[in-house]
Amino acid sequence: MKRRTVLGGLSIAGLSSLAGCLGLVGMDEHESSPVGVEASVRDETGYAQTDIDDIVVEEEVGASIATETISVTNYMTEHEKSVSIGPLDGQRAAVFIVLTTPQISIAGRNVN
């Protein structure tokens, strides 16, 4: 047998044994960073950052015995402001949310 044939066969066998093991290459968990509006801008506009929630999505991918669980962590940051609307003084009426999600690249394509 030729040395190249043996090395090629061992390489293919090694890669095949790792198929479905995304955890070994760090592809099973993805996380974004929570973001919001700068404190100075919030102070100028009267908004307050009220909540930061993590939203974890877990998906099982694969077929039969070769399955993997992929975990993606997104963050939702909520801002709100009290406003006066006629007889309703100081009610929570102005709200906006910033959602962040990680950018994942698979085979040169960006997905999220």
mmCIF file of C-alpha atoms in Angstrom:
data_model
loop_
_atom_site.group_PDB
_atom_site.id
_atom_site.type_symbol
_atom_site.label_atom_id
_atom_site.label_comp_id
_atom_site.label_asym_id
_atom_site.label_seq_id
_atom_site.Cartn_x
_atom_site.Cartn_y
_atom_site.Cartn_z
ATOM 1 C CA MET A 1 0.000 0.000 0.000
ATOM 2 C CA LYS A 2 1.122 3.499 -0.694
ATOM 3 C CA ARG A 3 1.696 5.891 2.152
ATOM 4 C CA ARG A 4 -0.634 8.537 0.618
ATOM 5 C CA THR A 5 -3.479 6.055 0.373
ATOM 6 C CA VAL A 6 -3.115 5.088 4.030
ATOM 7 C CA LEU A 7 -2.890 8.707 5.220
ATOM 8 C CA GLY A 8 -5.878 9.671 3.058
ATOM 9 C CA GLY A 9 -7.914 6.772 4.433
ATOM 10 C CA LEU A 10 -7.035 7.655 8.030
ATOM 11 C CA SER A 11 -7.949 11.309 7.446
ATOM 12 C CA ILE A 12 -11.336 10.391 6.009
ATOM 13 C CA ALA A 13 -11.995 7.940 8.841
ATOM 14 C CA GLY A 14 -11.035 10.588 11.422
ATOM 15 C CA LEU A 15 -13.305 13.236 9.902
ATOM 16 C CA SER A 16 -16.162 10.764 9.576
ATOM 17 C CA SER A 17 -15.896 9.853 13.246
ATOM 18 C CA LEU A 18 -16.264 13.537 14.169
ATOM 19 C CA ALA A 19 -19.363 14.118 12.020
ATOM 20 C CA GLY A 20 -22.148 15.556 14.156
ATOM 21 C CA CYS A 21 -19.771 16.768 16.857
ATOM 22 C CA LEU A 22 -20.270 20.500 16.481
ATOM 23 C CA GLY A 23 -19.376 20.946 20.135
ATOM 24 C CA LEU A 24 -15.802 19.922 19.453
ATOM 25 C CA VAL A 25 -15.290 22.795 17.023
ATOM 26 C CA GLY A 26 -17.291 25.385 18.979
ATOM 27 C CA MET A 27 -20.267 25.489 16.595
ATOM 28 C CA ASP A 28 -22.941 24.276 19.044
ATOM 29 C CA GLU A 29 -23.380 27.506 21.056
ATOM 30 C CA HIS A 30 -23.722 31.074 19.785
ATOM 31 C CA GLU A 31 -24.367 34.187 21.870
ATOM 32 C CA SER A 32 -24.912 37.831 21.043
ATOM 33 C CA SER A 33 -24.081 40.755 23.325
ATOM 34 C CA PRO A 34 -26.801 42.832 24.963
ATOM 35 C CA VAL A 35 -26.888 46.426 23.694
ATOM 36 C CA GLY A 36 -28.943 49.493 24.368
ATOM 37 C CA VAL A 37 -28.830 53.266 24.170
ATOM 38 C CA GLU A 38 -26.028 55.251 25.810
ATOM 39 C CA ALA A 39 -26.886 56.653 29.237
ATOM 40 C CA SER A 40 -26.272 60.254 28.106
ATOM 41 C CA VAL A 41 -28.785 59.863 25.255
ATOM 42 C CA ARG A 42 -31.333 58.267 27.590
ATOM 43 C CA ASP A 43 -30.917 61.173 30.018
ATOM 44 C CA GLU A 44 -31.498 63.722 27.242
ATOM 45 C CA THR A 45 -34.657 62.029 25.996
ATOM 46 C CA GLY A 46 -36.099 60.919 29.323
ATOM 47 C CA TYR A 47 -36.008 57.193 28.543
ATOM 48 C CA ALA A 48 -34.907 54.598 31.070
ATOM 49 C CA GLN A 49 -33.501 51.161 30.380
ATOM 50 C CA THR A 50 -35.919 48.911 32.231
ATOM 51 C CA ASP A 51 -35.077 45.334 31.352
ATOM 52 C CA ILE A 52 -32.560 43.041 29.662
ATOM 53 C CA ASP A 53 -33.847 39.551 28.864
ATOM 54 C CA ASP A 54 -31.905 36.699 27.362
ATOM 55 C CA ILE A 55 -33.836 34.622 24.843
ATOM 56 C CA VAL A 56 -32.338 31.177 24.397
ATOM 57 C CA VAL A 57 -33.360 29.106 21.390
ATOM 58 C CA GLU A 58 -32.323 25.449 21.308
ATOM 59 C CA GLU A 59 -32.774 23.391 18.169
ATOM 60 C CA GLU A 60 -31.951 19.754 17.586
ATOM 61 C CA VAL A 61 -30.457 19.157 14.132
ATOM 62 C CA GLY A 62 -29.308 16.016 12.374
ATOM 63 C CA ALA A 63 -30.730 12.672 11.446
ATOM 64 C CA SER A 64 -31.383 9.542 13.534
ATOM 65 C CA ILE A 65 -28.366 8.793 15.757
ATOM 66 C CA ALA A 66 -26.242 11.735 14.548
ATOM 67 C CA THR A 67 -28.096 14.626 16.212
ATOM 68 C CA GLU A 68 -26.715 17.785 17.798
ATOM 69 C CA THR A 69 -28.365 20.444 19.930
ATOM 70 C CA ILE A 70 -27.591 23.982 18.777
ATOM 71 C CA SER A 71 -28.069 26.779 21.313
ATOM 72 C CA VAL A 72 -28.429 30.441 20.311
ATOM 73 C CA THR A 73 -28.696 33.223 22.901
ATOM 74 C CA ASN A 74 -30.348 36.515 21.856
ATOM 75 C CA TYR A 75 -30.807 39.596 24.056
ATOM 76 C CA MET A 76 -33.787 41.942 24.270
ATOM 77 C CA THR A 77 -33.215 45.334 25.932
ATOM 78 C CA GLU A 78 -36.315 47.366 26.806
ATOM 79 C CA HIS A 79 -36.465 51.158 27.181
ATOM 80 C CA GLU A 80 -39.481 53.156 28.311
ATOM 81 C CA LYS A 81 -40.583 56.661 29.146
ATOM 82 C CA SER A 82 -43.540 58.098 31.028
ATOM 83 C CA VAL A 83 -45.580 60.690 29.151
ATOM 84 C CA SER A 84 -48.645 62.759 29.893
ATOM 85 C CA ILE A 85 -51.662 61.963 27.740
ATOM 86 C CA GLY A 86 -54.586 64.186 28.651
ATOM 87 C CA PRO A 87 -55.990 63.132 32.020
ATOM 88 C CA LEU A 88 -53.526 60.227 32.248
ATOM 89 C CA ASP A 89 -50.461 61.851 33.755
ATOM 90 C CA GLY A 90 -47.152 59.987 33.928
ATOM 91 C CA GLN A 91 -48.264 56.783 32.221
ATOM 92 C CA ARG A 92 -45.904 54.312 30.550
ATOM 93 C CA ALA A 93 -46.669 55.118 26.934
ATOM 94 C CA ALA A 94 -43.389 55.305 25.020
ATOM 95 C CA VAL A 95 -41.555 51.981 24.749
ATOM 96 C CA PHE A 96 -38.945 50.615 22.365
ATOM 97 C CA ILE A 97 -36.932 47.420 22.313
ATOM 98 C CA VAL A 98 -33.484 46.595 20.958
ATOM 99 C CA LEU A 99 -33.016 42.948 19.931
ATOM 100 C CA THR A 100 -29.581 41.478 19.282
ATOM 101 C CA THR A 101 -28.920 38.115 17.695
ATOM 102 C CA PRO A 102 -25.579 36.502 16.890
ATOM 103 C CA GLN A 103 -24.282 36.352 13.333
ATOM 104 C CA ILE A 104 -23.467 32.774 12.414
ATOM 105 C CA SER A 105 -21.487 31.868 9.321
ATOM 106 C CA ILE A 106 -21.885 28.368 7.876
ATOM 107 C CA ALA A 107 -20.040 27.433 4.697
ATOM 108 C CA GLY A 108 -19.503 31.097 3.856
ATOM 109 C CA ARG A 109 -23.174 32.061 4.293
ATOM 110 C CA ASN A 110 -24.368 34.265 7.143
ATOM 111 C CA VAL A 111 -27.484 33.000 8.934
ATOM 112 C CA ASN A 112 -29.389 34.004 12.055
#
